mmCIF file of C-alpha atoms in Angstrom:
data_model
loop_
_atom_site.group_PDB
_atom_site.id
_atom_site.type_symbol
_atom_site.label_atom_id
_atom_site.label_comp_id
_atom_site.label_asym_id
_atom_site.label_seq_id
_atom_site.Cartn_x
_atom_site.Cartn_y
_atom_site.Cartn_z
ATOM 1 C CA SER Q 1 5.423 -29.807 -15.641
ATOM 2 C CA LEU Q 2 6.999 -29.359 -12.212
ATOM 3 C CA VAL Q 3 9.161 -26.218 -12.017
ATOM 4 C CA GLU Q 4 9.997 -26.077 -8.277
ATOM 5 C CA LEU Q 5 10.878 -28.871 -5.833
ATOM 6 C CA ASP Q 6 11.773 -28.835 -2.128
ATOM 7 C CA ILE Q 7 13.534 -31.927 -0.786
ATOM 8 C CA SER Q 8 15.217 -30.173 2.138
ATOM 9 C CA SER Q 9 15.637 -31.755 5.593
ATOM 10 C CA ASN Q 10 16.246 -35.309 4.367
ATOM 11 C CA ASP Q 11 19.029 -37.906 4.536
ATOM 12 C CA LEU Q 12 20.592 -37.356 1.139
ATOM 13 C CA SER Q 13 24.224 -38.471 1.167
ATOM 14 C CA SER Q 14 25.558 -37.895 -2.360
ATOM 15 C CA TRP Q 15 25.267 -34.994 -4.797
ATOM 16 C CA THR Q 16 24.367 -37.353 -7.634
ATOM 17 C CA GLU Q 17 21.355 -38.413 -5.594
ATOM 18 C CA ALA Q 18 20.521 -34.843 -4.539
ATOM 19 C CA LEU Q 19 20.547 -33.492 -8.115
ATOM 20 C CA PHE Q 20 18.760 -36.454 -9.671
ATOM 21 C CA PRO Q 21 15.424 -34.519 -9.838
ATOM 22 C CA ALA Q 22 17.097 -31.945 -12.108
ATOM 23 C CA VAL Q 23 17.961 -34.769 -14.530
ATOM 24 C CA ALA Q 24 14.647 -36.627 -14.276
ATOM 25 C CA LEU Q 25 12.515 -33.467 -14.530
ATOM 26 C CA PRO Q 26 13.732 -31.373 -17.500
ATOM 27 C CA GLY Q 27 11.272 -28.577 -16.701
ATOM 28 C CA LEU Q 28 12.565 -28.144 -13.136
ATOM 29 C CA LEU Q 29 13.869 -24.599 -12.554
ATOM 30 C CA ARG Q 30 14.290 -24.383 -8.767
ATOM 31 C CA LEU Q 31 15.577 -27.063 -6.395
ATOM 32 C CA ASP Q 32 15.979 -26.837 -2.608
ATOM 33 C CA ILE Q 33 18.225 -29.462 -0.996
ATOM 34 C CA SER Q 34 18.973 -27.436 2.153
ATOM 35 C CA ILE Q 35 19.515 -29.021 5.564
ATOM 36 C CA ASN Q 36 20.786 -32.393 4.393
ATOM 37 C CA PRO Q 37 23.656 -32.735 6.893
ATOM 38 C CA LYS Q 38 24.817 -36.103 5.504
ATOM 39 C CA LEU Q 39 25.410 -34.646 2.043
ATOM 40 C CA ASN Q 40 29.133 -35.110 1.462
ATOM 41 C CA PRO Q 41 30.815 -32.396 -0.683
ATOM 42 C CA LEU Q 42 33.488 -34.927 -1.681
ATOM 43 C CA THR Q 43 30.859 -36.574 -3.912
ATOM 44 C CA ILE Q 44 30.580 -33.424 -6.071
ATOM 45 C CA LYS Q 45 33.526 -34.695 -8.125
ATOM 46 C CA ASP Q 46 31.350 -37.622 -9.244
ATOM 47 C CA LEU Q 47 28.909 -35.289 -11.022
ATOM 48 C CA PRO Q 48 29.031 -35.337 -14.841
ATOM 49 C CA SER Q 49 29.755 -32.046 -16.580
ATOM 50 C CA PRO Q 50 27.223 -31.052 -17.661
ATOM 51 C CA LEU Q 51 24.746 -32.887 -15.468
ATOM 52 C CA SER Q 52 22.460 -33.558 -18.421
ATOM 53 C CA PRO Q 53 21.760 -31.831 -21.749
ATOM 54 C CA SER Q 54 18.094 -31.677 -20.732
ATOM 55 C CA THR Q 55 18.739 -29.974 -17.369
ATOM 56 C CA HIS Q 56 17.539 -26.357 -17.184
ATOM 57 C CA LEU Q 57 17.899 -25.760 -13.435
ATOM 58 C CA GLU Q 58 18.238 -22.033 -12.668
ATOM 59 C CA ALA Q 59 18.216 -21.885 -8.849
ATOM 60 C CA LEU Q 60 19.839 -24.233 -6.352
ATOM 61 C CA HIS Q 61 19.457 -23.808 -2.580
ATOM 62 C CA ALA Q 62 21.881 -25.990 -0.637
ATOM 63 C CA SER Q 63 22.383 -24.145 2.659
ATOM 64 C CA THR Q 64 23.514 -26.187 5.676
ATOM 65 C CA SER Q 65 23.951 -29.209 3.407
ATOM 66 C CA ALA Q 66 27.478 -30.392 4.036
ATOM 67 C CA SER Q 67 28.917 -33.072 6.265
ATOM 68 C CA GLU Q 68 32.234 -31.198 6.106
ATOM 69 C CA LYS Q 69 33.564 -27.885 4.769
ATOM 70 C CA MET Q 70 33.043 -27.171 1.098
ATOM 71 C CA THR Q 71 36.032 -25.965 -0.935
ATOM 72 C CA TRP Q 72 36.007 -23.443 -3.762
ATOM 73 C CA ALA Q 73 37.144 -26.126 -6.209
ATOM 74 C CA GLN Q 74 34.033 -28.125 -5.328
ATOM 75 C CA ILE Q 75 31.837 -25.069 -5.898
ATOM 76 C CA GLU Q 76 33.349 -24.560 -9.353
ATOM 77 C CA CYS Q 77 32.779 -28.239 -10.149
ATOM 78 C CA LEU Q 78 29.146 -27.869 -9.087
ATOM 79 C CA VAL Q 79 28.644 -24.803 -11.294
ATOM 80 C CA GLN Q 80 30.229 -26.569 -14.272
ATOM 81 C CA SER Q 81 27.786 -29.434 -13.813
ATOM 82 C CA ILE Q 82 24.823 -27.045 -14.039
ATOM 83 C CA PRO Q 83 25.775 -24.357 -16.604
ATOM 84 C CA SER Q 84 22.175 -23.054 -16.670
ATOM 85 C CA LEU Q 85 22.441 -22.010 -12.996
ATOM 86 C CA LYS Q 86 21.620 -18.354 -12.283
ATOM 87 C CA GLU Q 87 21.070 -18.414 -8.507
ATOM 88 C CA LEU Q 88 23.250 -20.324 -6.041
ATOM 89 C CA ASN Q 89 22.556 -20.407 -2.292
ATOM 90 C CA LEU Q 90 25.337 -21.950 -0.183
ATOM 91 C CA CYS Q 91 24.696 -20.570 3.304
ATOM 92 C CA ASP Q 92 26.537 -22.132 6.233
ATOM 93 C CA VAL Q 93 28.540 -24.762 4.371
ATOM 94 C CA GLY Q 94 31.920 -23.743 5.799
ATOM 95 C CA ILE Q 95 33.288 -22.042 2.677
ATOM 96 C CA GLU Q 96 36.760 -20.530 3.141
ATOM 97 C CA LEU Q 97 37.949 -18.323 0.289
ATOM 98 C CA ASP Q 98 41.385 -17.360 1.593
ATOM 99 C CA SER Q 99 43.077 -19.623 -0.968
ATOM 100 C CA ILE Q 100 40.632 -19.111 -3.827
ATOM 101 C CA THR Q 101 41.985 -18.689 -7.336
ATOM 102 C CA PRO Q 102 39.033 -18.741 -9.731
ATOM 103 C CA SER Q 103 39.768 -21.118 -12.606
ATOM 104 C CA ILE Q 104 36.455 -20.722 -14.404
ATOM 105 C CA VAL Q 105 34.076 -17.909 -15.290
ATOM 106 C CA ALA Q 106 30.354 -18.330 -14.600
ATOM 107 C CA PRO Q 107 28.673 -15.657 -16.746
ATOM 108 C CA ASN Q 108 25.158 -16.958 -16.036
ATOM 109 C CA ILE Q 109 25.371 -16.558 -12.253
ATOM 110 C CA LYS Q 110 23.250 -13.542 -11.255
ATOM 111 C CA MET Q 111 22.776 -14.181 -7.530
ATOM 112 C CA LEU Q 112 25.174 -15.615 -4.926
ATOM 113 C CA VAL Q 113 24.104 -16.213 -1.326
ATOM 114 C CA LEU Q 114 27.139 -17.067 0.829
ATOM 115 C CA GLU Q 115 25.871 -16.080 4.265
ATOM 116 C CA HIS Q 116 27.211 -17.663 7.482
ATOM 117 C CA ASN Q 117 30.491 -18.864 5.988
ATOM 118 C CA ASN Q 118 34.147 -18.009 6.616
ATOM 119 C CA LEU Q 119 34.890 -15.068 4.323
ATOM 120 C CA SER Q 120 37.334 -13.140 6.493
ATOM 121 C CA THR Q 121 38.841 -10.446 4.250
ATOM 122 C CA TRP Q 122 37.523 -8.132 1.563
ATOM 123 C CA GLU Q 123 40.113 -9.592 -0.826
ATOM 124 C CA ASP Q 124 38.198 -12.874 -0.488
ATOM 125 C CA VAL Q 125 34.992 -11.136 -1.526
ATOM 126 C CA MET Q 126 36.545 -9.352 -4.515
ATOM 127 C CA LYS Q 127 37.683 -12.694 -5.962
ATOM 128 C CA LEU Q 128 34.017 -13.286 -6.753
ATOM 129 C CA ALA Q 129 34.113 -10.403 -9.260
ATOM 130 C CA SER Q 130 36.132 -12.437 -11.760
ATOM 131 C CA PHE Q 131 34.192 -15.637 -11.073
ATOM 132 C CA ALA Q 132 30.746 -14.097 -11.704
ATOM 133 C CA PRO Q 133 31.255 -11.022 -13.935
ATOM 134 C CA ASN Q 134 27.492 -10.505 -14.414
ATOM 135 C CA LEU Q 135 26.559 -10.838 -10.750
ATOM 136 C CA GLU Q 136 23.538 -8.732 -9.727
ATOM 137 C CA VAL Q 137 22.904 -9.789 -6.111
ATOM 138 C CA LEU Q 138 25.457 -10.804 -3.452
ATOM 139 C CA PHE Q 139 24.591 -11.810 0.127
ATOM 140 C CA ILE Q 140 27.599 -12.227 2.443
ATOM 141 C CA SER Q 141 25.991 -11.379 5.775
ATOM 142 C CA ALA Q 142 27.223 -13.076 8.969
ATOM 143 C CA ASN Q 143 30.772 -13.480 7.629
ATOM 144 C CA PRO Q 144 33.811 -12.260 9.631
ATOM 145 C CA VAL Q 145 34.690 -9.461 7.179
ATOM 146 C CA LYS Q 146 35.869 -6.410 9.162
ATOM 147 C CA GLN Q 147 37.277 -3.974 6.612
ATOM 148 C CA ILE Q 148 36.594 -2.892 3.035
ATOM 149 C CA THR Q 149 39.528 -1.915 0.845
ATOM 150 C CA PHE Q 150 39.682 -0.871 -2.808
ATOM 151 C CA THR Q 151 42.637 -2.275 -4.762
ATOM 152 C CA ASN Q 152 41.735 -1.248 -8.327
ATOM 153 C CA ILE Q 153 39.475 -4.290 -8.657
ATOM 154 C CA ALA Q 154 35.713 -3.709 -8.773
ATOM 155 C CA PHE Q 155 32.517 -5.579 -9.444
ATOM 156 C CA SER Q 156 30.862 -4.704 -12.727
ATOM 157 C CA SER Q 157 28.048 -2.163 -12.702
ATOM 158 C CA SER Q 158 25.606 -5.093 -12.896
ATOM 159 C CA LEU Q 159 25.955 -5.663 -9.122
ATOM 160 C CA LYS Q 160 22.976 -3.752 -7.721
ATOM 161 C CA GLU Q 161 22.266 -5.413 -4.359
ATOM 162 C CA LEU Q 162 24.644 -6.259 -1.508
ATOM 163 C CA ASN Q 163 23.966 -7.636 1.984
ATOM 164 C CA LEU Q 164 26.695 -6.928 4.596
ATOM 165 C CA SER Q 165 24.526 -7.343 7.696
ATOM 166 C CA LYS Q 166 26.068 -8.990 10.773
ATOM 167 C CA THR Q 167 29.626 -8.499 9.489
ATOM 168 C CA GLY Q 168 32.354 -6.708 11.447
ATOM 169 C CA ILE Q 169 32.343 -3.499 9.370
ATOM 170 C CA SER Q 170 32.961 -0.661 11.847
ATOM 171 C CA ASP Q 171 34.587 2.302 10.065
ATOM 172 C CA TRP Q 172 32.567 4.821 8.035
ATOM 173 C CA LYS Q 173 35.514 5.146 5.646
ATOM 174 C CA ASP Q 174 34.779 1.567 4.580
ATOM 175 C CA LEU Q 175 31.595 2.755 2.875
ATOM 176 C CA GLU Q 176 33.608 5.205 0.770
ATOM 177 C CA GLN Q 177 35.710 2.251 -0.361
ATOM 178 C CA LEU Q 178 32.558 0.226 -0.992
ATOM 179 C CA GLY Q 179 31.336 2.834 -3.458
ATOM 180 C CA LYS Q 180 34.513 2.294 -5.498
ATOM 181 C CA CYS Q 181 34.284 -1.506 -5.312
ATOM 182 C CA CYS Q 182 30.596 -1.580 -6.304
ATOM 183 C CA PRO Q 183 29.979 1.366 -8.665
ATOM 184 C CA GLY Q 184 26.507 0.169 -9.689
ATOM 185 C CA LEU Q 185 25.200 -0.447 -6.156
ATOM 186 C CA LYS Q 186 21.565 0.569 -5.562
ATOM 187 C CA SER Q 187 20.511 -1.565 -2.582
ATOM 188 C CA LEU Q 188 22.508 -2.183 0.620
ATOM 189 C CA ARG Q 189 21.898 -3.927 3.945
ATOM 190 C CA VAL Q 190 24.203 -3.217 6.901
ATOM 191 C CA GLN Q 191 21.984 -4.110 9.860
ATOM 192 C CA GLU Q 192 23.586 -5.368 13.067
ATOM 193 C CA THR Q 193 27.077 -4.172 12.170
ATOM 194 C CA PRO Q 194 29.284 -2.174 14.583
ATOM 195 C CA LEU Q 195 29.077 0.602 11.985
ATOM 196 C CA VAL Q 196 25.360 1.377 12.295
ATOM 197 C CA MET Q 197 24.940 0.184 15.885
ATOM 198 C CA SER Q 198 27.140 3.092 17.015
ATOM 199 C CA LEU Q 199 24.351 5.563 16.144
ATOM 200 C CA PRO Q 200 20.559 5.756 16.516
ATOM 201 C CA ALA Q 201 18.855 4.043 13.570
ATOM 202 C CA ILE Q 202 17.741 7.229 11.793
ATOM 203 C CA ALA Q 203 21.086 8.992 12.228
ATOM 204 C CA ALA Q 204 22.963 5.924 10.966
ATOM 205 C CA ARG Q 205 20.716 5.762 7.933
ATOM 206 C CA ILE Q 206 21.420 9.401 7.051
ATOM 207 C CA LYS Q 207 25.155 8.890 7.578
ATOM 208 C CA VAL Q 208 25.178 5.940 5.144
ATOM 209 C CA LEU Q 209 23.425 8.079 2.513
ATOM 210 C CA THR Q 210 26.053 10.831 2.797
ATOM 211 C CA LEU Q 211 28.665 8.280 1.722
ATOM 212 C CA LEU Q 212 26.552 6.320 -0.783
ATOM 213 C CA PRO Q 213 24.082 8.853 -2.201
ATOM 214 C CA GLN Q 214 23.268 6.618 -5.176
ATOM 215 C CA LEU Q 215 21.395 4.104 -2.976
ATOM 216 C CA GLU Q 216 17.708 3.647 -3.700
ATOM 217 C CA THR Q 217 17.067 1.051 -0.966
ATOM 218 C CA LEU Q 218 18.774 0.845 2.439
ATOM 219 C CA ASN Q 219 18.218 -1.986 4.924
ATOM 220 C CA GLY Q 220 15.176 -3.124 3.012
ATOM 221 C CA SER Q 221 13.394 0.260 2.962
ATOM 222 C CA PRO Q 222 13.209 2.675 0.021
ATOM 223 C CA VAL Q 223 15.222 5.878 0.483
ATOM 224 C CA ARG Q 224 12.813 8.787 0.962
ATOM 225 C CA SER Q 225 13.324 12.236 -0.515
ATOM 226 C CA THR Q 226 13.430 13.736 2.999
ATOM 227 C CA GLU Q 227 16.252 11.360 3.945
ATOM 228 C CA ARG Q 228 18.186 12.294 0.835
ATOM 229 C CA THR Q 229 17.778 15.986 1.640
ATOM 230 C CA GLU Q 230 19.028 15.453 5.206
ATOM 231 C CA ALA Q 231 22.008 13.473 3.895
ATOM 232 C CA GLU Q 232 22.944 16.290 1.512
ATOM 233 C CA ARG Q 233 22.724 18.794 4.366
ATOM 234 C CA LEU Q 234 24.855 16.633 6.646
ATOM 235 C CA LYS Q 235 27.432 16.276 3.880
ATOM 236 C CA GLN Q 236 27.596 20.064 3.612
ATOM 237 C CA LEU Q 237 28.033 20.373 7.381
ATOM 238 C CA GLU Q 238 30.909 17.907 7.240
ATOM 239 C CA LEU Q 239 32.514 19.873 4.424
ATOM 240 C CA ASN Q 240 32.206 23.034 6.505
ATOM 241 C CA SER Q 241 33.787 21.241 9.444
ATOM 242 C CA SER Q 242 36.740 20.074 7.346
ATOM 243 C CA LYS Q 243 37.746 23.659 6.636
ATOM 244 C CA GLY Q 244 39.295 23.745 10.089
ATOM 245 C CA SER Q 245 40.112 26.499 12.523
ATOM 246 C CA SER Q 246 41.211 29.019 9.850
ATOM 247 C CA ASP Q 247 37.651 29.157 8.554
ATOM 248 C CA ALA Q 248 36.303 29.599 12.086
ATOM 249 C CA ALA Q 249 38.755 32.396 12.815
ATOM 250 C CA SER Q 250 37.786 34.359 9.746
ATOM 251 C CA SER Q 251 34.029 34.015 10.263
ATOM 252 C CA SER Q 252 33.337 36.434 13.107
ATOM 253 C CA SER Q 253 31.223 38.542 10.769
ATOM 254 C CA SER Q 254 28.966 35.562 10.090
ATOM 255 C CA GLY Q 255 27.804 35.218 13.669
ATOM 256 C CA SER Q 256 30.586 33.567 15.685
ATOM 257 C CA GLY Q 257 30.362 36.353 18.301
ATOM 258 C CA ARG Q 258 26.628 35.951 18.835
ATOM 259 C CA PHE Q 259 24.799 34.275 21.719
ATOM 260 C CA GLY Q 260 21.546 32.370 21.553
ATOM 261 C CA LEU Q 261 19.133 30.355 23.672
ATOM 262 C CA VAL Q 262 19.590 26.633 23.006
ATOM 263 C CA THR Q 263 17.489 23.752 24.333
ATOM 264 C CA ILE Q 264 19.416 20.616 25.291
ATOM 265 C CA HIS Q 265 17.396 17.396 25.663
ATOM 266 C CA CYS Q 266 18.984 14.616 27.724
ATOM 267 C CA MET Q 267 17.862 11.112 26.714
ATOM 268 C CA ALA Q 268 20.783 9.265 28.329
ATOM 269 C CA ALA Q 269 19.732 6.522 30.749
ATOM 270 C CA SER Q 270 22.634 7.189 33.141
ATOM 271 C CA GLY Q 271 21.945 10.927 33.406
ATOM 272 C CA LYS Q 272 19.260 13.278 34.646
ATOM 273 C CA GLN Q 273 16.736 13.134 31.839
ATOM 274 C CA GLY Q 274 14.865 16.221 30.758
ATOM 275 C CA ALA Q 275 15.336 19.483 28.858
ATOM 276 C CA VAL Q 276 17.402 22.513 29.855
ATOM 277 C CA GLN Q 277 17.723 25.878 28.097
ATOM 278 C CA GLN Q 278 21.126 27.555 28.070
ATOM 279 C CA ARG Q 279 22.377 30.817 26.564
ATOM 280 C CA LEU Q 280 25.399 29.744 24.510
ATOM 281 C CA PRO Q 281 27.918 31.527 22.286
ATOM 282 C CA ALA Q 282 27.779 30.648 18.599
ATOM 283 C CA SER Q 283 31.517 29.932 18.678
ATOM 284 C CA MET Q 284 31.119 27.230 21.345
ATOM 285 C CA THR Q 285 32.542 23.921 20.143
ATOM 286 C CA VAL Q 286 30.885 20.511 20.330
ATOM 287 C CA GLY Q 287 33.566 19.434 22.803
ATOM 288 C CA GLU Q 288 32.682 22.355 25.084
ATOM 289 C CA VAL Q 289 28.980 21.483 24.847
ATOM 290 C CA LYS Q 290 29.812 17.947 25.997
ATOM 291 C CA ARG Q 291 31.610 19.263 29.070
ATOM 292 C CA LEU Q 292 28.598 21.474 29.814
ATOM 293 C CA CYS Q 293 26.290 18.469 29.478
ATOM 294 C CA GLN Q 294 28.379 16.543 31.983
ATOM 295 C CA LYS Q 295 27.784 19.321 34.509
ATOM 296 C CA LEU Q 296 24.075 19.654 33.702
ATOM 297 C CA PHE Q 297 23.068 16.004 33.430
ATOM 298 C CA GLY Q 298 25.871 13.980 35.010
ATOM 299 C CA VAL Q 299 26.751 12.022 31.844
ATOM 300 C CA GLU Q 300 30.472 11.405 31.334
ATOM 301 C CA VAL Q 301 31.924 13.112 28.263
ATOM 302 C CA VAL Q 302 33.320 9.825 26.886
ATOM 303 C CA SER Q 303 29.821 8.307 26.971
ATOM 304 C CA GLN Q 304 28.040 11.146 25.183
ATOM 305 C CA LYS Q 305 26.592 11.193 21.679
ATOM 306 C CA LEU Q 306 25.262 14.604 20.628
ATOM 307 C CA PHE Q 307 22.836 15.283 17.797
ATOM 308 C CA TYR Q 308 21.543 18.479 16.273
ATOM 309 C CA LYS Q 309 17.829 18.517 15.525
ATOM 310 C CA GLU Q 310 16.629 21.232 13.228
ATOM 311 C CA LYS Q 311 13.637 23.368 14.143
ATOM 312 C CA VAL Q 312 10.695 22.597 11.856
ATOM 313 C CA GLU Q 313 7.445 24.362 11.150
ATOM 314 C CA LYS Q 314 4.222 23.081 12.660
ATOM 315 C CA ASP Q 315 2.652 20.147 10.757
ATOM 316 C CA SER Q 316 5.812 19.624 8.667
ATOM 317 C CA ILE Q 317 7.842 16.423 8.571
ATOM 318 C CA GLY Q 318 10.216 16.177 11.528
ATOM 319 C CA ALA Q 319 13.889 16.714 10.777
ATOM 320 C CA PHE Q 320 16.351 13.872 11.155
ATOM 321 C CA PRO Q 321 18.954 14.263 13.924
ATOM 322 C CA VAL Q 322 22.430 15.089 12.624
ATOM 323 C CA PRO Q 323 25.402 13.600 14.530
ATOM 324 C CA MET Q 324 27.626 16.220 16.207
ATOM 325 C CA ASP Q 325 30.670 13.957 16.202
ATOM 326 C CA ASN Q 326 33.419 16.518 15.533
ATOM 327 C CA ASP Q 327 34.443 18.027 18.890
ATOM 328 C CA ARG Q 328 36.138 21.008 17.164
ATOM 329 C CA MET Q 329 33.100 22.025 15.147
ATOM 330 C CA GLU Q 330 31.314 25.185 16.352
ATOM 331 C CA ILE Q 331 27.578 25.031 17.044
ATOM 332 C CA ARG Q 332 26.935 27.972 14.683
ATOM 333 C CA GLN Q 333 27.864 25.621 11.824
ATOM 334 C CA PHE Q 334 24.718 23.656 12.632
ATOM 335 C CA GLY Q 335 22.612 26.826 12.475
ATOM 336 C CA LEU Q 336 22.540 27.431 16.258
ATOM 337 C CA CYS Q 337 22.889 30.943 17.696
ATOM 338 C CA THR Q 338 23.393 32.650 14.322
ATOM 339 C CA GLY Q 339 20.579 35.131 14.782
ATOM 340 C CA SER Q 340 19.217 34.485 11.279
ATOM 341 C CA SER Q 341 15.614 33.658 10.483
ATOM 342 C CA ALA Q 342 16.755 30.115 9.692
ATOM 343 C CA SER Q 343 18.469 29.788 13.066
ATOM 344 C CA GLY Q 344 16.955 27.349 15.505
ATOM 345 C CA GLY Q 345 16.912 23.740 16.491
ATOM 346 C CA SER Q 346 18.069 21.947 19.594
ATOM 347 C CA ILE Q 347 20.709 19.551 20.873
ATOM 348 C CA VAL Q 348 19.856 15.969 21.841
ATOM 349 C CA LEU Q 349 22.122 14.088 24.254
ATOM 350 C CA GLU Q 350 22.172 10.311 24.017
ATOM 351 C CA GLU Q 351 24.503 7.692 25.419
ATOM 352 C CA GLU Q 352 27.204 5.836 23.511
ATOM 353 C CA LYS Q 353 26.238 2.181 23.049
ATOM 354 C CA GLN Q 354 28.712 -0.160 24.681
#
């Protein structure tokens, strides 16, 4: 019997008509009614609950299938009509969740795709936790969410995959909050967000892993052991940095008075590109290096993004660049100018993306 049917891009006008195949074909498991712009969400109320005792539909794709905005009450009515539903795709149907108060629980829903809608706050998103307590996959990309906050409400550990691409997330602290909101998270997408676009792709990837070390997949690619190692090292560097000036003042015996030859590579489009070697003190701060780079390469301090790249042995895997984004941190804390056998590496100058 037929298990999958695509009737997208038609002139369906009522939901009774659109879901008729699920009633007429008891073996149907997946139905696509996307891109039916005449489909009126007001007709959802006419659906029987349940649709039919013989209906076993598990996946419904209805993106861009609304003549006007769909309300949360209509979505709940739809789910009640198809209690067997496990996967619901409602992309670009104008959903606004700012007034949502879930009145039902949908324990069978495992996957929700709500991309290109009007979810504007993280509180809106967290309301889905009570609606679908067994949710495993949530796609909310291209929604105007700008901040993640934890308010003692979390998704269950069943939520493993989350897509936040093309949202307005811009603060790295938001990812710390995300870890609390989604304790079981294993796969995350954050492409085309202000957050990751502020850094080169590899550096952004490592930064995400320092905050969410439990991830197994990031932006569609499996997390490699080398990336995990770099993330752990960056986390340690950040911990060292957080100790502040008292730690730096008491560390003269560990190499802060040493000098070393450091190679600085300029990759900034607005500056004089190339590599320059400079003899620098180990106690030199990142902020002081930026001012030196302005003199050497002509790149304004406010436009600079510095990265430390560890020296690697020949034929080994290249190290990932580590952001030098704390102006008070001394370069010795990155392993530069310490005089030890492990000392080495270089500084890469790139330009802040506008």
